[in-house]
mmCIF file of C-alpha atoms in Angstrom:
data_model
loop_
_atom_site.group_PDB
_atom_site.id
_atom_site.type_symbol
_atom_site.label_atom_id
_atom_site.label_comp_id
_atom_site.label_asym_id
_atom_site.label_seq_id
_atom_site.Cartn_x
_atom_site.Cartn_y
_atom_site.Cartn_z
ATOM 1 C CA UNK A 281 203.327 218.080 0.385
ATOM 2 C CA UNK A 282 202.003 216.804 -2.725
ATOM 3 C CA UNK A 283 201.471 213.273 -4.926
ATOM 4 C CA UNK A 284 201.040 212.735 -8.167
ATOM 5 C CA UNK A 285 200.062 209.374 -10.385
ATOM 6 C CA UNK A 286 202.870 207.690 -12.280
ATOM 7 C CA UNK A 287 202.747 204.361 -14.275
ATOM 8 C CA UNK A 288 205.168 201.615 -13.126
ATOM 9 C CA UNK A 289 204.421 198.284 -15.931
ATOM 10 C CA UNK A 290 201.104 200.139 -17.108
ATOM 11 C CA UNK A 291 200.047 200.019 -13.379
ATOM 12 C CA UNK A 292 199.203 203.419 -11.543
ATOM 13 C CA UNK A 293 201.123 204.274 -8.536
ATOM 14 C CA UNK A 294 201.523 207.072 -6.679
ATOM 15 C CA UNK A 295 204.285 209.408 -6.398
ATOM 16 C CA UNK A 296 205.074 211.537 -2.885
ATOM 17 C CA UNK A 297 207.543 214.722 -2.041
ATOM 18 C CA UNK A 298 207.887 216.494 1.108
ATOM 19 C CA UNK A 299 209.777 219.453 0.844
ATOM 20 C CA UNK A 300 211.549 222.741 1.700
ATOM 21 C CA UNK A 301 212.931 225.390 0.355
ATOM 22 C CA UNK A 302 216.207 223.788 1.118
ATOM 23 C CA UNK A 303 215.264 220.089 0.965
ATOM 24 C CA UNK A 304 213.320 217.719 -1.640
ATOM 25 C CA UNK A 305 212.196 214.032 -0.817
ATOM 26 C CA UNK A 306 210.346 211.898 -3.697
ATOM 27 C CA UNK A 307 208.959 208.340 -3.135
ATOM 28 C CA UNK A 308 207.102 206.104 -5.021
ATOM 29 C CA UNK A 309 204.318 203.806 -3.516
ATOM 30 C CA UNK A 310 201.614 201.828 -4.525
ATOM 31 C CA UNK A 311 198.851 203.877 -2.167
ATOM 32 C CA UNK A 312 198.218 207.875 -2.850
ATOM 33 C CA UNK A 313 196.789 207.435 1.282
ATOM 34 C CA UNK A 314 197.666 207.636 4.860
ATOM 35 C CA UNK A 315 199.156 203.569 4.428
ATOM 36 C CA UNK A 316 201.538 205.529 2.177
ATOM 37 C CA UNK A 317 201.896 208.515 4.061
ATOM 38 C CA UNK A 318 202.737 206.508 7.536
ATOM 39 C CA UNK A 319 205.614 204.050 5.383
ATOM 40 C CA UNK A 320 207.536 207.093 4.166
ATOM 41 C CA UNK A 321 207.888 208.070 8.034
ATOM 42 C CA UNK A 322 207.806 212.027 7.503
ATOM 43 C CA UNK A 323 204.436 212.939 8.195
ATOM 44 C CA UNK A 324 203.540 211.433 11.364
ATOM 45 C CA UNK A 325 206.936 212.775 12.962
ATOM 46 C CA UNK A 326 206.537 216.085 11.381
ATOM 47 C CA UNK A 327 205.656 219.214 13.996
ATOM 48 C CA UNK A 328 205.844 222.602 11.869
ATOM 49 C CA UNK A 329 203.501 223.661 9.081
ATOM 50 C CA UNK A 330 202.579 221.388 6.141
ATOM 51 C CA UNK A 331 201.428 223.200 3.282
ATOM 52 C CA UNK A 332 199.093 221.223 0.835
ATOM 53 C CA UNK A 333 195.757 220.833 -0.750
ATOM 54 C CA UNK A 334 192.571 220.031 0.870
ATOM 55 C CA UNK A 335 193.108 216.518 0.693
ATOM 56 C CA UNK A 336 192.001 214.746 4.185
ATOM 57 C CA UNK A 337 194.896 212.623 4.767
ATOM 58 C CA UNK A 338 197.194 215.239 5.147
ATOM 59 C CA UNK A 339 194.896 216.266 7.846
ATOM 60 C CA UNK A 340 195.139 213.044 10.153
ATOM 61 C CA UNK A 341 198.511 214.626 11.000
ATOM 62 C CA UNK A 342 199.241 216.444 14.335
ATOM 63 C CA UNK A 343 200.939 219.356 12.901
ATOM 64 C CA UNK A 344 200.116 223.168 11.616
ATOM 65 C CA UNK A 345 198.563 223.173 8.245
ATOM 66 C CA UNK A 346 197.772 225.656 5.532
ATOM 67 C CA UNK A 347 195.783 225.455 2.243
ATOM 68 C CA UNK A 348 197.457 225.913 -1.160
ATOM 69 C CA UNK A 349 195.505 228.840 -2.686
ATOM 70 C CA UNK A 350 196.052 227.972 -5.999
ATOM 71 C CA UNK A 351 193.753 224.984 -5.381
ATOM 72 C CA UNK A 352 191.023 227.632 -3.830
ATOM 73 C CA UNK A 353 191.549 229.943 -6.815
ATOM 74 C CA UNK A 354 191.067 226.850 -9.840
ATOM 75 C CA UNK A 355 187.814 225.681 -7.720
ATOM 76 C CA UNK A 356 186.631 229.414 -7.073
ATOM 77 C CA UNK A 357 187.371 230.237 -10.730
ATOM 78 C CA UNK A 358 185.138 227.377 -12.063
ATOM 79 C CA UNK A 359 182.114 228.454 -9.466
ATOM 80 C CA UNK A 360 182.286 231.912 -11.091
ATOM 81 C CA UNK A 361 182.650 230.864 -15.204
ATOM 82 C CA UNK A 362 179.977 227.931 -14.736
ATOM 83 C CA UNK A 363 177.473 228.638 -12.596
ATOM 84 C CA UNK A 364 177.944 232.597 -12.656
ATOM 85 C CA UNK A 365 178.471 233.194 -9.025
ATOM 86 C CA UNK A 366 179.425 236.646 -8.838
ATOM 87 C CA UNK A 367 181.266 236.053 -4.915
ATOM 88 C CA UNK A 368 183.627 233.465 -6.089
ATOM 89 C CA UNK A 369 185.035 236.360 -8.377
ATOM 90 C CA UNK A 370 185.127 238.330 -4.581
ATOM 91 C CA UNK A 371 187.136 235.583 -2.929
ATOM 92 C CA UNK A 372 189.592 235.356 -5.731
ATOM 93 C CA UNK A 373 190.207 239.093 -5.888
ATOM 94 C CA UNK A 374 190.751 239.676 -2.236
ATOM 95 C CA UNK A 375 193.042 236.551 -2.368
ATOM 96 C CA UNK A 376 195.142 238.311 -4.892
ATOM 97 C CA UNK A 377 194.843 241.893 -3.118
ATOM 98 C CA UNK A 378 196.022 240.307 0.291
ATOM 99 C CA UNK A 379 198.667 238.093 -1.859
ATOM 100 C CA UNK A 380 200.041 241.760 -3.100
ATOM 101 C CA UNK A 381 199.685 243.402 0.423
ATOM 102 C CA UNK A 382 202.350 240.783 1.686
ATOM 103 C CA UNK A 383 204.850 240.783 -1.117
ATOM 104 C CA UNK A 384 204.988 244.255 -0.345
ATOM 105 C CA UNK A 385 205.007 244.060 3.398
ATOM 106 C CA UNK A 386 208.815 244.144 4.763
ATOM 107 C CA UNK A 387 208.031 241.786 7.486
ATOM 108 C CA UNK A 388 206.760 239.218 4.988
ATOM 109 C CA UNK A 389 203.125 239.365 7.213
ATOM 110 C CA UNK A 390 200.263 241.824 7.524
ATOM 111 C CA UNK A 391 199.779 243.589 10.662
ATOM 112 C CA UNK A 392 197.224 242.687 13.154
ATOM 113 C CA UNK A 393 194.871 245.927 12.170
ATOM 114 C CA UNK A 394 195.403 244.942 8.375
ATOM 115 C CA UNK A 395 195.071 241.381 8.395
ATOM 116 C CA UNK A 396 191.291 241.654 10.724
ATOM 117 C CA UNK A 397 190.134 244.086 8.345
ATOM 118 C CA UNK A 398 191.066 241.099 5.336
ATOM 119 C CA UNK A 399 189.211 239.092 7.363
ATOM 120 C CA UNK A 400 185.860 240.582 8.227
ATOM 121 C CA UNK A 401 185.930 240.797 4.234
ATOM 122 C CA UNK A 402 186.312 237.358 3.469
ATOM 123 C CA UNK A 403 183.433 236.294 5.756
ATOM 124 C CA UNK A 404 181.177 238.801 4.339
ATOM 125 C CA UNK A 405 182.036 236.946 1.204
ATOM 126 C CA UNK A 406 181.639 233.460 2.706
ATOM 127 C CA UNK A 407 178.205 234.645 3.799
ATOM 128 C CA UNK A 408 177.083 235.816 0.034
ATOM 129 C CA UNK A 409 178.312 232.608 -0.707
ATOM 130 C CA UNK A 410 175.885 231.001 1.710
ATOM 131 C CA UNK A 411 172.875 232.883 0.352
ATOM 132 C CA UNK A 412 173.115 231.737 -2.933
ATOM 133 C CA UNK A 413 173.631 227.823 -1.939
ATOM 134 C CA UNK A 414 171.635 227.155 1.295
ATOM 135 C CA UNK A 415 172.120 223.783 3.013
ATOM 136 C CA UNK A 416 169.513 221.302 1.305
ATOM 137 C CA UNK A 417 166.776 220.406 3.404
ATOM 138 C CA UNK A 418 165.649 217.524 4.033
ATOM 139 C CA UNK A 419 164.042 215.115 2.256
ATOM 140 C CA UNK A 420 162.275 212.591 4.362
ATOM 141 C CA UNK A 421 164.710 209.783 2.827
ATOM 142 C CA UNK A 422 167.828 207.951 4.356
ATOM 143 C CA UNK A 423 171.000 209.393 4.153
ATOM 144 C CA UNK A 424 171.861 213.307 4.128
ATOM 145 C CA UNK A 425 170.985 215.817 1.490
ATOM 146 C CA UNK A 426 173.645 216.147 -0.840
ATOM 147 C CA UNK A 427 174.848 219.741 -0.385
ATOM 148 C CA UNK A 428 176.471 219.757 -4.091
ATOM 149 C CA UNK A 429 181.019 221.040 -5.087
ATOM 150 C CA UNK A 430 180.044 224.545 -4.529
ATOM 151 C CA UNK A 431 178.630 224.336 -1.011
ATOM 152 C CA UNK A 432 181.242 221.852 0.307
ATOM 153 C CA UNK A 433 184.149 224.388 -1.192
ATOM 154 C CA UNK A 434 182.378 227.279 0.871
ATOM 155 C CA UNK A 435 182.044 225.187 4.088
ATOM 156 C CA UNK A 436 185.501 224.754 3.700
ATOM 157 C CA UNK A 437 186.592 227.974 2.962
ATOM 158 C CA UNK A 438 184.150 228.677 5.810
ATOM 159 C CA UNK A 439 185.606 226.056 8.480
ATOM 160 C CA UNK A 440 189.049 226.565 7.301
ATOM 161 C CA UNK A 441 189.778 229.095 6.898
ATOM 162 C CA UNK A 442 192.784 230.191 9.202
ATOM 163 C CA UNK A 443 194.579 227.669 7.129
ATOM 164 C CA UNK A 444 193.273 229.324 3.731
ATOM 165 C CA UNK A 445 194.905 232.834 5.561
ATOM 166 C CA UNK A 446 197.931 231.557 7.092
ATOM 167 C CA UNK A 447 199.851 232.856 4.142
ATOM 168 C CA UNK A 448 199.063 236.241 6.068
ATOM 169 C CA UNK A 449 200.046 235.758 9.418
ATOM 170 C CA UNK A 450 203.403 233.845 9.102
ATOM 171 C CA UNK A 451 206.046 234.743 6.468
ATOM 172 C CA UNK A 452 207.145 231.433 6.171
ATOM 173 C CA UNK A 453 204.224 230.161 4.560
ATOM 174 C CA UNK A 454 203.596 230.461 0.998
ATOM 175 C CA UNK A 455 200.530 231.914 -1.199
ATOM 176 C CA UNK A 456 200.393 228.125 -2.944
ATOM 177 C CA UNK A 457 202.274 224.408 -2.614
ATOM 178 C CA UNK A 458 203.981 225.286 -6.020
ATOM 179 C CA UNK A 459 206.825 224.602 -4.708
ATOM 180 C CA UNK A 460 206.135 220.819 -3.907
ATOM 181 C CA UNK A 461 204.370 220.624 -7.729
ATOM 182 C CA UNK A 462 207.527 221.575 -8.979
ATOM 183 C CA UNK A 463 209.515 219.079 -7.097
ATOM 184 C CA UNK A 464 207.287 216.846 -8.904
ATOM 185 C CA UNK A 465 207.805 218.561 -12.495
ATOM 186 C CA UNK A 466 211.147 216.463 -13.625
ATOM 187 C CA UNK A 467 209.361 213.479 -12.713
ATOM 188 C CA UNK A 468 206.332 213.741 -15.236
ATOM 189 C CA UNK A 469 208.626 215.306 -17.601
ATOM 190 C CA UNK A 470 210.713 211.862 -17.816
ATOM 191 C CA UNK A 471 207.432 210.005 -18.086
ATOM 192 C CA UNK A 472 206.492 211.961 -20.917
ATOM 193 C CA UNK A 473 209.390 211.299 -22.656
ATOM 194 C CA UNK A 474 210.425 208.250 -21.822
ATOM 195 C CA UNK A 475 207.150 206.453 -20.828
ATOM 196 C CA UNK A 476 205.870 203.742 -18.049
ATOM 197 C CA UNK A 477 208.621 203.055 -15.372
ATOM 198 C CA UNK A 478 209.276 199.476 -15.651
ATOM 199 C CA UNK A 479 208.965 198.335 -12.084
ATOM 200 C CA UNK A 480 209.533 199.882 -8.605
ATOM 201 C CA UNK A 481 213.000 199.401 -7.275
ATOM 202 C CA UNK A 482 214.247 201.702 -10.586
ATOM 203 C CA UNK A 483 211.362 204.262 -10.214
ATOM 204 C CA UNK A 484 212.928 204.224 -6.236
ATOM 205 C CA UNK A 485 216.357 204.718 -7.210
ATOM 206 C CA UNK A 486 215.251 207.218 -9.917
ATOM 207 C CA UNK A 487 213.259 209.146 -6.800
ATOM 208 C CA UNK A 488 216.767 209.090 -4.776
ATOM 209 C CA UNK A 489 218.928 210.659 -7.544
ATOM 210 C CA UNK A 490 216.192 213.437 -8.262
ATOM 211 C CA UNK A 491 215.681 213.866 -4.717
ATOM 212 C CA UNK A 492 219.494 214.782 -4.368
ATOM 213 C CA UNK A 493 219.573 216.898 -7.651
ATOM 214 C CA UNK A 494 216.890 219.152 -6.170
ATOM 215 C CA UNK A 495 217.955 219.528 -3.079
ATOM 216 C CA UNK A 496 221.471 220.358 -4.354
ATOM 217 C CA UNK A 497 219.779 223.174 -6.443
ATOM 218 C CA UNK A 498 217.761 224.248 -3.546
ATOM 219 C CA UNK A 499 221.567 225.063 -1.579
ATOM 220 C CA UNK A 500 222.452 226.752 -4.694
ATOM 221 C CA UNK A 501 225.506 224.023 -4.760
ATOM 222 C CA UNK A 502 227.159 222.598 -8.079
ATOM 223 C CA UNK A 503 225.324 219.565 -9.392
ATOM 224 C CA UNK A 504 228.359 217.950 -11.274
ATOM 225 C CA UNK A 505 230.768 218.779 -8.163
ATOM 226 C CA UNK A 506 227.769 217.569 -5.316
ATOM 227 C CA UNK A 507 227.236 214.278 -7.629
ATOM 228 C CA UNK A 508 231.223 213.108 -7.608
ATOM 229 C CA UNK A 509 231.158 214.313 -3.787
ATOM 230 C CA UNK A 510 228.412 211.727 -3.434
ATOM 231 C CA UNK A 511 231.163 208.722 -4.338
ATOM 232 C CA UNK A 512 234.096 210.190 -2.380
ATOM 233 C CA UNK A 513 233.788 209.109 1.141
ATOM 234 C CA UNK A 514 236.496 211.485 2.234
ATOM 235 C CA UNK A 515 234.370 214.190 1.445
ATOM 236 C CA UNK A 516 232.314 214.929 4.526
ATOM 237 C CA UNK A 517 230.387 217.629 3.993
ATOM 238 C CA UNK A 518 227.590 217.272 0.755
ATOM 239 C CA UNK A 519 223.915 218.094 1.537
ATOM 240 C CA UNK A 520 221.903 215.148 2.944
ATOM 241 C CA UNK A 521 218.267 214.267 1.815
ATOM 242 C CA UNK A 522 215.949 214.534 4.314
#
């Protein structure tokens, strides 16, 4: 899952795809939310493993999740240039080291020995993490301390971080949501060429018509031959968007 912001008449909207490695699905809407999220219908019927950024909607949703690490690795790489925080180079190296130990891993997943031993060193990282940004305390005024971008990204990492390691466990799940960022490439690309969409119904029936193209690349079918299949209603068999 992903969304990125697209201009319909100079106005920002929001654009959506849910995706496989087989399917795409892209809609346009004028909330980037969970108004948006429960219209398009996919999300609250959806029961397997939803791969996306740390974004809290995506979280309201009673289904398996797992963090995009190339999110984590962006936010870990900015702790470590700006502020100098010698762990957030840790994190992103062991990231990369247990990225490497699956690619090379037959099964697609790291063993049970393997994958505790990856653990124990990520929370010995989370904890160096912890030393050098301690919880605020308080204050004496209303309201809670803030805690500041690089505490709230290790109490993440901290509280999530089976999600953050799923990649590890289950070969179906991928290192990063690049794959729903790509969906979304084509998209930005026409924007940039072409400009503002000029109202919703054509930035819907654009969505469609990309929608199918992808997911006809995804099943490694003919675009030109899927596209007059499309109009011929004795063909019966053309790939279906989700």
């Amino acid at each position: 899952n992903d969304e990125t912001g697209i201009k319909i008449s100079g106005i920002i909207h929001w654009l959506h795809t849910a995706g496989n490695k087989d399917y795409t699905y892209l809609y346009p809407h004028k909330k980037r939310g969970q108004i948006a999220l429960n219209e398009i219908g996919i999300m609250p019927e959806f029961k397997g493993i939803s791969v996306h950024d740390f974004w809290k909607p995506y979280e309201q949703y009673n289904c398996s999740h797992a963090y995009c690490n190339a999110h984590l690795i962006r936010e870990l790489t900015f702790v470590y240039e700006s502020q100098k925080q010698k762990w957030a180079c840790k994190m992103i190296d062991l990231l990369f080291t247990i990225k490497e130990k699956v690619d090379q891993s037959e099964e697609g997943f790291l063993k049970k020995d393997e994958s505790l031993a990856f653990i124990k060193q990520y929370e010995k990282i989370i904890k160096q993490g912890y030393k050098i940004n301690p919880k605020p305390k308080k204050t004496g005024k209303r309201g809670r301390p803030k805690k500041g971008k690089v505490l709230c990204l290790i109490e993440r990492m901290d509280n999530h971080s089976d999600e953050s390691l799923r990649f590890m466990r289950e070969p179906i799940v991928p290192f990063t949501n690049n794959l729903a960022e790509r969906d979304l490439r084509m998209v930005k690309v026409r924007q940039k060429i072409s400009g503002t969409f000029r109202n919703i119904y054509r930035v819907e029936d654009y969505c469609k018509i990309r929608s199918y193209i992808s997911t006809i690349k995804k099943q490694n079918k003919d675009v030109f031959t899927a596209l007059i299949d499309s109009f011929t209603p004795s063909v019966k068999e053309h790939p279906a968007i989700l």
